[in-house]
């Protein structure tokens, strides 16, 4: 959060395009790391229905709300320097909330820090007026975790066995493909007929029902068919745009927005599905790796538009 906020603010005073680009690179490092860490932390702290809500409507829905605010900020702050300053200010509001968020008990347990994890859970039980058991983690489990606390789970853990290697490679491909479609459509809104600020806002609005559908899917349906159907429908609708006659622009725009609806839903599903497939020790590494593959797709998207 600090990297994203500080460098966005400094970026407003860039003396040249080259300096602007370097600072933007650093802003991107903070932004995506912030997003991934927030998703992983929330998915480890929460359980059951709250976790489903957080992984879809929570973090993805908040992303969509921020996306909807962007054209509003840009409409009133026509100067790019003023816009960057305005975009950096909301992050400062996070500072007072620092003390309300505890460390992930699952991560603490995986590091052998059993007493800290137990203290957090007892505090949560007290706030929720729930009676915690006398022994939360059996001694044998704690001893096992204590022995493993020095282990380091790096990127190679995602390729260690054939099963996890296949999962990692397929998910990286899925994430890359989804981001090509998502950011290709997002960047293409400027080329649509009508007011570009309004088009960007409408494009962002389509994500709210998409993430609502994702939440319902996570709650009641299997992950694999939901992700597959979302990607097939999203890609299929975009393909049919090629068949729309030149005079039917509203139909083409409608297909594009509905296609983005399904691609946004598939992207949110990908986050939750990926987080559930990997254990706590390598969950952050796995989502970070898939996110890195997705940013390759993001980098490709502008060239596809041109």
Coordinates of C-alpha atoms in Angstrom, one line a residue:
X1 CA 0.0 0.0 0.0
X2 CA 2.9 2.4 0.9
X3 CA 4.7 1.7 -2.4
X4 CA 1.5 2.2 -4.4
X5 CA 0.6 5.5 -2.6
X6 CA 4.0 7.1 -2.4
X7 CA 5.0 6.5 -6.0
X8 CA 1.6 7.5 -7.4
X9 CA 2.0 10.8 -5.6
X10 CA 5.6 11.3 -6.8
X11 CA 4.5 10.4 -10.3
X12 CA 2.5 13.6 -10.5
X13 CA 5.7 15.6 -10.5
X14 CA 7.4 13.6 -13.3
X15 CA 9.6 15.9 -15.4
X16 CA 9.6 13.6 -18.5
X17 CA 7.8 10.6 -20.0
X18 CA 10.8 8.3 -19.2
X19 CA 10.6 9.2 -15.5
X20 CA 6.8 8.8 -15.6
X21 CA 7.1 5.3 -17.0
X22 CA 9.7 4.2 -14.5
X23 CA 7.5 5.4 -11.6
X24 CA 4.5 3.8 -13.1
X25 CA 6.4 0.5 -13.1
X26 CA 7.0 0.9 -9.4
X27 CA 3.3 1.9 -8.8
X28 CA 2.3 -1.4 -10.6
X29 CA 4.6 -3.4 -8.3
X30 CA 2.8 -2.0 -5.3
X31 CA -0.7 -2.2 -6.8
X32 CA -0.8 -5.9 -7.8
X33 CA 1.2 -7.0 -4.7
X34 CA -1.3 -5.1 -2.5
X35 CA -4.2 -6.8 -4.3
X36 CA -2.8 -10.3 -4.1
X37 CA -1.7 -10.0 -0.4
X38 CA -5.2 -8.6 0.5
X39 CA -6.9 -11.5 -1.2
X40 CA -4.7 -14.2 0.3
X41 CA -4.9 -12.6 3.8
X42 CA -8.7 -12.4 3.7
X43 CA -9.1 -15.9 2.3
X44 CA -7.0 -17.3 5.2
X45 CA -8.6 -15.3 8.0
X46 CA -12.2 -15.8 6.9
X47 CA -14.0 -19.2 6.6
X48 CA -17.3 -20.4 5.2
X49 CA -19.8 -18.0 3.7
X50 CA -17.8 -14.8 4.7
X51 CA -14.8 -16.1 2.7
X52 CA -17.0 -16.7 -0.4
X53 CA -18.4 -13.1 -0.1
X54 CA -15.0 -11.6 0.5
X55 CA -13.4 -13.4 -2.5
X56 CA -16.1 -12.3 -4.9
X57 CA -18.2 -9.3 -3.8
X58 CA -15.6 -8.1 -1.2
X59 CA -12.3 -7.7 -2.9
X60 CA -13.4 -7.9 -6.5
X61 CA -16.5 -5.8 -5.9
X62 CA -14.3 -3.1 -4.2
X63 CA -12.0 -3.2 -7.3
X64 CA -15.1 -2.6 -9.5
X65 CA -16.2 0.4 -7.3
X66 CA -12.7 1.9 -7.6
X67 CA -12.9 1.3 -11.3
X68 CA -16.3 3.1 -11.4
X69 CA -14.8 6.1 -9.4
X70 CA -11.9 6.5 -11.9
X71 CA -13.8 8.1 -14.7
X72 CA -15.6 10.3 -12.1
X73 CA -12.2 11.5 -10.8
X74 CA -10.9 11.9 -14.4
X75 CA -14.0 13.9 -15.4
X76 CA -13.4 16.6 -12.8
X77 CA -9.6 16.4 -12.8
X78 CA -8.8 16.9 -16.4
X79 CA -5.1 17.6 -15.7
X80 CA -3.2 14.3 -15.4
X81 CA -1.1 15.6 -12.5
X82 CA -4.1 16.6 -10.4
X83 CA -5.7 13.2 -11.3
X84 CA -2.6 11.3 -10.0
X85 CA -2.7 13.2 -6.7
X86 CA -6.4 12.6 -6.3
X87 CA -5.8 8.9 -6.9
X88 CA -3.1 8.7 -4.3
X89 CA -5.1 10.3 -1.5
X90 CA -7.7 7.5 -0.8
X91 CA -4.9 5.1 0.1
X92 CA -4.0 7.3 3.0
X93 CA -7.4 6.5 4.5
X94 CA -6.2 2.9 5.1
X95 CA -3.7 4.0 7.8
X96 CA -6.2 4.2 10.7
X97 CA -7.5 0.7 9.9
X98 CA -4.1 -0.9 10.4
X99 CA -4.7 -1.9 14.0
X100 CA -8.0 -3.6 13.1
X101 CA -6.5 -6.3 10.9
X102 CA -4.7 -9.2 12.6
X103 CA -2.0 -11.4 11.1
X104 CA -3.3 -14.5 9.3
X105 CA -3.6 -17.3 11.9
X106 CA -3.1 -20.0 9.2
X107 CA 0.1 -18.4 8.1
X108 CA 1.3 -18.1 11.7
X109 CA 0.5 -21.7 12.3
X110 CA 2.4 -22.7 9.1
X111 CA 5.4 -20.9 10.5
X112 CA 5.3 -22.7 13.8
X113 CA 4.1 -19.5 15.7
X114 CA 1.3 -21.5 17.5
X115 CA 0.9 -19.2 20.5
X116 CA 0.4 -16.1 18.4
X117 CA -2.2 -17.8 16.2
X118 CA -4.1 -19.1 19.2
X119 CA -4.1 -15.6 20.8
X120 CA -5.7 -14.1 17.7
X121 CA -8.3 -16.8 17.5
X122 CA -9.2 -16.4 21.2
X123 CA -9.5 -12.6 20.6
X124 CA -11.8 -13.2 17.7
X125 CA -13.9 -15.7 19.7
X126 CA -14.2 -13.1 22.5
X127 CA -15.3 -10.3 20.0
X128 CA -17.9 -12.7 18.4
X129 CA -19.1 -13.9 21.9
X130 CA -18.1 -17.5 21.1
X131 CA -16.6 -19.8 23.7
X132 CA -13.2 -21.0 22.4
X133 CA -12.1 -24.6 23.3
X134 CA -9.5 -24.9 26.0
X135 CA -7.1 -26.4 23.5
X136 CA -7.4 -24.9 20.0
X137 CA -4.4 -26.7 18.4
X138 CA -3.4 -30.1 19.8
X139 CA 0.1 -30.3 21.1
X140 CA 1.2 -32.9 18.5
X141 CA 0.0 -30.6 15.7
X142 CA 1.8 -27.7 17.3
X143 CA 5.0 -29.7 17.6
X144 CA 4.8 -30.7 14.0
X145 CA 4.4 -27.1 12.9
X146 CA 7.2 -26.0 15.2
X147 CA 9.6 -28.4 13.5
X148 CA 8.7 -27.1 10.0
X149 CA 8.8 -23.4 10.8
X150 CA 12.3 -23.0 9.1
X151 CA 11.1 -24.4 5.8
X152 CA 11.0 -22.0 2.8
X153 CA 8.3 -22.5 0.1
X154 CA 9.6 -20.8 -3.0
X155 CA 8.5 -20.8 -6.7
X156 CA 10.0 -24.3 -7.4
X157 CA 7.4 -25.8 -5.0
X158 CA 4.8 -25.1 -7.7
X159 CA 6.7 -27.4 -10.1
X160 CA 7.8 -30.0 -7.6
X161 CA 5.4 -32.8 -8.5
X162 CA 3.7 -33.6 -11.8
X163 CA 0.2 -33.0 -10.4
X164 CA 0.9 -29.5 -8.9
X165 CA 3.0 -28.7 -12.0
X166 CA 0.1 -29.4 -14.3
X167 CA -2.2 -27.3 -12.1
X168 CA 0.2 -24.4 -12.1
X169 CA 0.9 -24.3 -15.8
X170 CA -2.8 -24.6 -16.7
X171 CA -3.8 -21.9 -14.2
X172 CA -1.1 -19.6 -15.5
X173 CA -2.4 -20.0 -19.1
X174 CA -6.0 -19.4 -17.8
X175 CA -5.0 -16.2 -16.0
X176 CA -3.0 -14.9 -19.0
X177 CA -5.9 -15.5 -21.3
X178 CA -8.5 -13.9 -19.0
X179 CA -6.4 -10.8 -18.6
X180 CA -5.8 -10.4 -22.3
X181 CA -9.6 -10.4 -22.7
X182 CA -10.4 -8.3 -19.7
X183 CA -7.9 -5.5 -20.3
X184 CA -8.4 -5.6 -24.0
X185 CA -12.1 -4.8 -23.4
X186 CA -11.3 -2.2 -20.7
X187 CA -8.8 -0.3 -22.8
X188 CA -11.1 -0.5 -25.8
X189 CA -13.9 1.5 -24.2
X190 CA -12.2 4.8 -25.4
X191 CA -12.9 3.6 -29.0
X192 CA -16.7 3.1 -28.4
X193 CA -19.2 5.7 -29.7
X194 CA -20.4 8.3 -27.2
X195 CA -18.8 9.9 -24.1
X196 CA -15.6 8.1 -23.1
X197 CA -16.1 8.9 -19.4
X198 CA -19.6 7.4 -19.5
X199 CA -18.5 4.4 -21.5
X200 CA -15.7 3.7 -19.0
X201 CA -18.3 4.0 -16.1
X202 CA -20.7 1.6 -17.9
X203 CA -17.9 -0.8 -18.5
X204 CA -17.0 -0.8 -14.8
X205 CA -20.7 -1.2 -13.8
X206 CA -20.9 -4.5 -15.7
X207 CA -18.5 -6.0 -13.2
X208 CA -20.8 -5.5 -10.1
X209 CA -23.4 -8.1 -11.3
X210 CA -20.6 -10.2 -12.6
X211 CA -19.0 -10.5 -9.1
X212 CA -22.5 -11.0 -7.6
X213 CA -22.9 -14.0 -10.0
X214 CA -19.5 -15.2 -8.9
X215 CA -20.4 -15.1 -5.3
X216 CA -23.6 -17.2 -5.9
X217 CA -21.6 -19.6 -8.0
X218 CA -19.0 -20.1 -5.3
X219 CA -21.7 -20.6 -2.7
X220 CA -23.7 -23.3 -4.5
X221 CA -21.9 -24.7 -7.6
X222 CA -18.7 -26.6 -8.4
X223 CA -15.7 -24.4 -9.4
X224 CA -14.5 -26.1 -12.6
X225 CA -17.7 -26.0 -14.6
X226 CA -18.4 -22.5 -13.5
X227 CA -15.0 -21.2 -14.6
X228 CA -15.2 -23.2 -17.9
X229 CA -18.7 -21.9 -18.8
X230 CA -17.8 -18.3 -17.9
X231 CA -14.8 -18.4 -20.2
X232 CA -16.6 -20.1 -23.1
X233 CA -19.5 -17.6 -23.0
X234 CA -17.3 -14.6 -22.6
X235 CA -15.1 -15.7 -25.5
X236 CA -18.0 -16.8 -27.7
X237 CA -19.9 -13.5 -27.4
X238 CA -16.8 -11.6 -28.3
X239 CA -16.3 -13.8 -31.3
X240 CA -19.9 -13.1 -32.5
X241 CA -19.1 -9.3 -32.6
X242 CA -17.2 -10.1 -35.8
X243 CA -20.5 -11.2 -37.4
X244 CA -22.4 -8.0 -36.5
X245 CA -23.1 -5.8 -39.5
X246 CA -21.4 -2.3 -39.4
X247 CA -24.7 -0.5 -38.9
X248 CA -25.6 -2.3 -35.7
X249 CA -23.2 -0.6 -33.3
X250 CA -25.5 -0.8 -30.2
X251 CA -25.7 -4.6 -30.7
X252 CA -21.9 -4.9 -30.9
X253 CA -21.5 -2.8 -27.8
X254 CA -24.0 -4.9 -26.0
X255 CA -22.2 -8.1 -26.9
X256 CA -18.9 -6.5 -25.8
X257 CA -20.4 -5.6 -22.4
X258 CA -22.0 -9.0 -21.8
X259 CA -18.7 -10.6 -22.9
X260 CA -16.9 -8.6 -20.3
X261 CA -19.5 -9.6 -17.7
X262 CA -18.5 -13.3 -18.2
X263 CA -14.8 -12.6 -18.4
X264 CA -15.0 -10.5 -15.2
X265 CA -16.9 -13.3 -13.5
X266 CA -14.3 -15.9 -14.7
X267 CA -11.4 -13.7 -13.4
X268 CA -13.0 -13.5 -9.9
X269 CA -13.6 -17.3 -10.0
X270 CA -9.9 -17.8 -11.0
X271 CA -8.8 -16.0 -7.8
X272 CA -10.9 -18.1 -5.5
X273 CA -10.4 -21.4 -7.3
X274 CA -6.6 -20.9 -7.3
X275 CA -6.6 -20.0 -3.6
X276 CA -8.5 -23.2 -2.8
X277 CA -6.3 -25.5 -4.9
X278 CA -3.0 -24.6 -3.0
X279 CA -2.1 -25.2 0.7
X280 CA -1.4 -22.3 3.0
X281 CA 2.4 -22.5 2.7
X282 CA 2.5 -21.8 -1.0
X283 CA -0.9 -20.1 -1.5
X284 CA 0.6 -16.6 -1.7
X285 CA 3.4 -17.8 -4.0
X286 CA 0.9 -19.6 -6.3
X287 CA -1.4 -16.6 -6.6
X288 CA 1.6 -14.3 -7.1
X289 CA 2.9 -16.6 -9.9
X290 CA -0.5 -16.8 -11.6
X291 CA -0.8 -13.0 -11.3
X292 CA 2.6 -12.5 -12.9
X293 CA 1.4 -14.7 -15.8
X294 CA -1.8 -12.6 -16.0
X295 CA 0.3 -9.4 -16.2
X296 CA 2.0 -10.8 -19.3
X297 CA -1.5 -10.9 -20.8
X298 CA -2.1 -7.3 -19.6
X299 CA 1.0 -6.2 -21.5
X300 CA -0.1 -8.0 -24.6
X301 CA -3.6 -6.5 -24.6
X302 CA -2.8 -3.0 -25.9
X303 CA -1.0 -4.5 -29.0
X304 CA -4.0 -6.6 -29.8
X305 CA -6.2 -3.4 -29.9
X306 CA -3.7 -1.7 -32.3

